[in-house]
């Protein structure tokens, strides 16, 4: 069940955290995985080595998703070299936390460019090979914050909420080509992104999570594998919540 043998996948932000876990999980299921990074080339290579040592196939590919031309070129190259691109996970994301009154224009722009514009450009480039193949899986990593809000994350929450609109729209546009498009909204997950939060804030999050723990990147990766699989072929335009019950 949930095998991806023969499939080619691209995971943006696959160098660390949730993206690394998704890359490892898709590769373990049999996919060849292109592991994208922006700055962390060494970390991306480490993800690839972990995949290779488990008997899988992976390649690191550097581009900044905010650079839409570079993103398009990288996607086109993978599709041309491999003759296909079956699964694309738009996972790269940044959070610049600041209360509304202190939020700088530049920080709004940065989060919009990476989390939203980058994700749309990635999907725009990826849809072509998927349409041609009459098979594709686009998965956006959004956030519980886009559904419930969170103090200090106005711009971040805006980008993550917007991704849900993006998911539902692209799902409707390409369903006739057998391309499914879904979003995952993770809750509080243990990665570099949440590592710097004060202990008290982490404790509050765990208390607010009915399952009583912080999520692991692997919790999110399992959802991505399901959505990428043949078995999820009748699931599109959906939001899969992996949040321990934090928002229901
Ligand atoms: P993380 O540990 O901070 O890792 C972020 C990843 O995104 C890194 O691989 C990073 O690559 C990549 N990245 C950042 N900017 C990029 C850019 N411009 N172009 C290409 N790649 C870029 O974050 P994470 O916690 O794993 O988060 C992954 C996704 O899940 C994000 O979209 C985040 O918003 C979402 N999410 C996280 C949580 C959570 O609690 N952790 C909850 C809900 C949603 P480099 O190292 O090369 O820069």
Coordinates of C-alpha atoms and ligand atoms in Angstrom, one line a residue:
X1 CA 0.0 0.0 0.0
X2 CA 1.1 3.6 -0.7
X3 CA 3.9 2.6 -3.1
X4 CA 5.5 5.2 -5.4
X5 CA 7.8 2.9 -7.4
X6 CA 8.8 4.6 -10.7
X7 CA 7.5 8.0 -9.7
X8 CA 9.6 11.1 -9.7
X9 CA 9.0 13.6 -6.9
X10 CA 10.3 17.1 -6.1
X11 CA 10.1 18.4 -2.5
X12 CA 10.9 22.1 -2.0
X13 CA 12.7 22.8 1.3
X14 CA 13.7 19.1 1.5
X15 CA 17.0 19.9 3.2
X16 CA 15.6 20.1 6.8
X17 CA 12.6 19.6 9.0
X18 CA 9.3 18.5 7.5
X19 CA 10.7 18.6 4.0
X20 CA 13.5 16.2 4.9
X21 CA 11.0 13.8 6.5
X22 CA 8.8 14.0 3.4
X23 CA 11.7 13.4 1.1
X24 CA 12.8 10.3 3.1
X25 CA 9.3 8.9 3.2
X26 CA 8.6 9.3 -0.5
X27 CA 11.9 7.8 -1.3
X28 CA 11.3 4.8 1.0
X29 CA 8.1 4.2 -0.9
X30 CA 10.0 3.9 -4.1
X31 CA 10.0 7.4 -5.6
X32 CA 13.1 9.1 -7.0
X33 CA 13.2 12.4 -5.0
X34 CA 14.7 15.7 -6.0
X35 CA 15.5 17.5 -2.7
X36 CA 15.4 21.2 -3.1
X37 CA 17.2 23.7 -0.8
X38 CA 17.8 27.4 -0.9
X39 CA 20.9 28.0 1.3
X40 CA 21.4 24.6 3.0
X41 CA 23.3 22.6 0.3
X42 CA 25.1 20.5 2.9
X43 CA 21.9 19.6 4.6
X44 CA 20.2 18.8 1.3
X45 CA 23.1 16.5 0.4
X46 CA 22.8 14.9 3.9
X47 CA 19.1 14.2 3.1
X48 CA 20.2 12.5 -0.2
X49 CA 22.8 10.5 1.6
X50 CA 20.2 9.3 4.1
X51 CA 18.0 8.2 1.2
X52 CA 20.9 6.5 -0.6
X53 CA 21.9 4.6 2.5
X54 CA 18.4 3.3 2.8
X55 CA 18.6 2.1 -0.8
X56 CA 16.7 5.0 -2.4
X57 CA 17.4 7.4 -5.1
X58 CA 17.7 11.2 -4.6
X59 CA 19.4 14.3 -6.0
X60 CA 19.9 17.7 -4.4
X61 CA 18.7 20.7 -6.4
X62 CA 19.3 24.3 -5.4
X63 CA 17.0 27.1 -6.1
X64 CA 15.2 29.8 -4.2
X65 CA 11.4 29.3 -4.6
X66 CA 11.0 33.1 -4.5
X67 CA 12.9 33.3 -7.7
X68 CA 10.1 32.2 -10.0
X69 CA 12.3 32.0 -13.1
X70 CA 14.8 29.7 -11.3
X71 CA 12.0 27.6 -10.0
X72 CA 10.5 27.2 -13.4
X73 CA 13.9 26.3 -15.0
X74 CA 14.6 23.7 -12.3
X75 CA 11.1 22.0 -12.7
X76 CA 11.5 22.0 -16.5
X77 CA 15.0 20.4 -16.3
X78 CA 13.8 17.6 -14.0
X79 CA 10.8 16.9 -16.2
X80 CA 13.0 16.9 -19.3
X81 CA 15.8 14.8 -17.9
X82 CA 13.5 12.2 -16.3
X83 CA 10.6 12.4 -18.9
X84 CA 8.1 12.9 -16.1
X85 CA 7.4 14.7 -12.8
X86 CA 4.7 12.9 -10.9
X87 CA 4.7 14.4 -7.4
X88 CA 5.5 17.9 -6.2
X89 CA 5.4 18.9 -2.6
X90 CA 5.5 22.7 -2.0
X91 CA 6.9 22.7 1.4
X92 CA 9.5 25.5 1.5
X93 CA 8.4 28.2 3.9
X94 CA 9.6 30.9 6.2
X95 CA 8.0 32.5 9.3
X96 CA 9.0 36.0 10.4
X97 CA 7.1 36.5 13.6
X98 CA 6.1 40.0 14.7
X99 CA 3.1 41.7 16.2
X100 CA 1.1 43.6 13.7
X101 CA 2.1 47.1 14.9
X102 CA 5.8 46.1 14.4
X103 CA 5.5 44.2 11.2
X104 CA 7.8 45.7 8.5
X105 CA 6.8 45.9 4.8
X106 CA 9.9 44.0 3.9
X107 CA 9.0 41.1 6.2
X108 CA 5.5 40.9 4.7
X109 CA 7.0 40.9 1.2
X110 CA 9.5 38.2 2.1
X111 CA 6.9 35.8 3.4
X112 CA 4.6 36.4 0.5
X113 CA 7.4 35.8 -2.0
X114 CA 8.5 32.5 -0.5
X115 CA 5.3 31.0 1.0
X116 CA 2.8 32.1 -1.6
X117 CA 4.2 33.5 -4.9
X118 CA 6.9 30.7 -4.8
X119 CA 4.3 28.0 -4.3
X120 CA 2.1 29.3 -7.1
X121 CA 5.0 29.5 -9.5
X122 CA 6.1 26.0 -8.6
X123 CA 2.6 24.7 -9.3
X124 CA 2.4 26.6 -12.6
X125 CA 5.7 25.0 -13.7
X126 CA 4.8 21.5 -12.5
X127 CA 1.3 21.3 -13.9
X128 CA 2.5 20.9 -17.5
X129 CA 4.3 17.5 -17.2
X130 CA 1.5 16.3 -15.0
X131 CA -1.2 17.3 -17.6
X132 CA 0.8 15.6 -20.3
X133 CA 1.0 12.4 -18.3
X134 CA -2.6 12.6 -17.2
X135 CA -1.4 11.9 -13.7
X136 CA -0.1 14.2 -11.0
X137 CA 0.0 15.0 -7.3
X138 CA 0.4 18.5 -6.1
X139 CA 0.7 18.9 -2.3
X140 CA 0.9 22.2 -0.5
X141 CA 2.2 22.4 3.0
X142 CA 0.1 25.1 4.6
X143 CA -0.4 25.5 8.4
X144 CA -2.9 25.2 11.2
X145 CA -2.1 28.9 11.6
X146 CA -3.8 29.7 8.3
X147 CA -7.0 28.1 9.7
X148 CA -7.1 29.4 13.2
X149 CA -4.7 32.5 13.3
X150 CA -1.9 33.0 15.8
X151 CA -0.7 36.2 17.5
X152 CA 2.5 37.5 15.9
X153 CA 1.9 35.7 12.6
X154 CA -0.3 38.1 10.5
X155 CA 1.7 37.8 7.3
X156 CA 2.6 34.1 7.8
X157 CA -1.0 33.2 8.5
X158 CA -2.1 35.2 5.4
X159 CA 0.2 33.2 3.2
X160 CA -0.9 29.9 4.7
X161 CA -4.6 30.7 4.5
X162 CA -4.1 31.8 0.9
X163 CA -2.5 28.4 0.0
X164 CA -5.9 26.8 0.8
X165 CA -7.5 28.9 -1.8
X166 CA -4.7 28.1 -4.2
X167 CA -5.2 24.4 -3.5
X168 CA -9.0 24.4 -4.1
X169 CA -8.7 26.5 -7.3
X170 CA -5.9 24.4 -8.9
X171 CA -7.7 21.2 -7.9
X172 CA -10.8 22.4 -9.9
X173 CA -8.7 23.5 -12.9
X174 CA -6.8 20.3 -13.4
X175 CA -9.1 17.5 -12.1
X176 CA -10.1 16.7 -15.7
X177 CA -6.4 15.9 -16.3
X178 CA -6.3 13.5 -13.4
X179 CA -4.0 15.8 -11.4
X180 CA -5.0 16.0 -7.7
X181 CA -4.2 19.0 -5.6
X182 CA -4.4 18.9 -1.8
X183 CA -3.0 20.8 1.2
X184 CA -1.7 19.6 4.6
X185 CA -2.1 21.9 7.6
X186 CA 0.4 20.8 10.2
X187 CA 0.0 21.8 13.8
X188 CA 3.0 22.5 16.1
X189 CA 5.8 20.4 14.7
X190 CA 9.3 19.9 16.2
X191 CA 11.7 21.5 13.6
X192 CA 14.2 24.4 13.4
X193 CA 11.2 26.7 12.7
X194 CA 9.8 26.1 16.2
X195 CA 13.1 25.4 18.0
X196 CA 13.6 29.0 19.0
X197 CA 10.2 29.5 20.6
X198 CA 10.4 30.1 24.4
X199 CA 9.8 27.0 26.5
X200 CA 6.6 28.6 28.0
X201 CA 5.1 29.1 24.5
X202 CA 5.9 25.4 23.6
X203 CA 4.3 24.3 26.8
X204 CA 1.2 26.3 26.0
X205 CA 1.0 24.7 22.5
X206 CA 1.3 21.2 23.9
X207 CA -1.4 22.0 26.4
X208 CA -3.7 23.3 23.6
X209 CA -3.1 20.1 21.6
X210 CA -5.6 17.3 22.6
X211 CA -3.1 14.6 21.7
X212 CA -0.8 16.2 24.3
X213 CA 2.5 16.3 22.4
X214 CA 4.4 18.2 19.7
X215 CA 4.1 16.7 16.3
X216 CA 7.1 15.0 14.5
X217 CA 8.1 15.8 10.9
X218 CA 7.2 12.1 10.2
X219 CA 3.6 12.7 11.2
X220 CA 3.4 15.2 8.3
X221 CA 5.4 13.0 6.0
X222 CA 2.9 10.1 6.4
X223 CA 0.1 12.4 5.2
X224 CA 2.1 13.5 2.2
X225 CA 2.8 9.9 1.2
X226 CA -0.9 9.1 1.4
X227 CA -1.8 12.1 -0.8
X228 CA 0.9 11.2 -3.3
X229 CA -0.3 7.7 -3.6
X230 CA -2.4 6.0 -6.2
X231 CA -4.8 5.1 -3.3
X232 CA -5.6 8.9 -2.9
X233 CA -6.7 9.2 -6.5
X234 CA -10.3 10.3 -5.5
X235 CA -9.1 12.9 -3.1
X236 CA -8.7 16.5 -4.4
X237 CA -9.1 20.0 -3.2
X238 CA -8.9 18.8 0.4
X239 CA -7.2 20.0 3.5
X240 CA -5.6 17.3 5.6
X241 CA -5.1 18.4 9.1
X242 CA -2.1 16.9 11.0
X243 CA -2.4 18.9 14.2
X244 CA -3.0 16.5 17.1
X245 CA -6.5 18.0 17.4
X246 CA -5.3 21.5 18.0
X247 CA -7.9 22.8 15.5
X248 CA -10.9 20.6 14.5
Ligands
LIG1 P1 12.4 24.6 8.7 O1 12.9 23.6 9.6 O2 12.7 26.0 9.0 O3 12.9 24.3 7.2 C1 12.5 25.2 6.1 C2 12.9 24.6 4.8 O4 12.4 25.5 3.8 C3 14.4 24.4 4.7 O5 14.6 23.2 4.0 C4 14.8 25.6 3.8 O6 15.9 25.4 3.0 C5 13.6 25.8 3.0 N1 13.4 27.1 2.4 C6 13.3 28.3 3.1 N2 13.2 29.3 2.2 C7 13.4 28.8 1.0 C8 13.4 29.3 -0.3 N3 13.3 30.6 -0.5 N4 13.6 28.5 -1.3 C9 13.7 27.2 -1.2 N5 13.7 26.6 0.1 C10 13.5 27.4 1.1 O7 10.8 24.6 8.6 P2 9.8 23.4 8.8 O8 9.2 23.5 10.2 O9 10.3 22.1 8.3 O10 8.6 23.9 7.8 C11 8.4 23.3 6.5 C12 7.0 23.8 6.1 O11 6.0 23.4 7.0 C13 6.9 25.3 6.0 O12 6.2 25.7 4.8 C14 6.2 25.7 7.2 O13 5.5 27.0 7.1 C15 5.3 24.6 7.4 N6 4.8 24.4 8.8 C16 5.6 24.2 9.8 C17 5.1 24.0 11.1 C18 6.0 23.7 12.3 O14 5.5 23.7 13.4 N7 7.3 23.5 12.1 C19 3.7 24.0 11.3 C20 2.9 24.2 10.2 C21 3.4 24.4 9.0 P3 17.3 26.0 3.3 O15 17.8 25.5 4.6 O16 18.2 25.6 2.2 O17 17.1 27.5 3.4

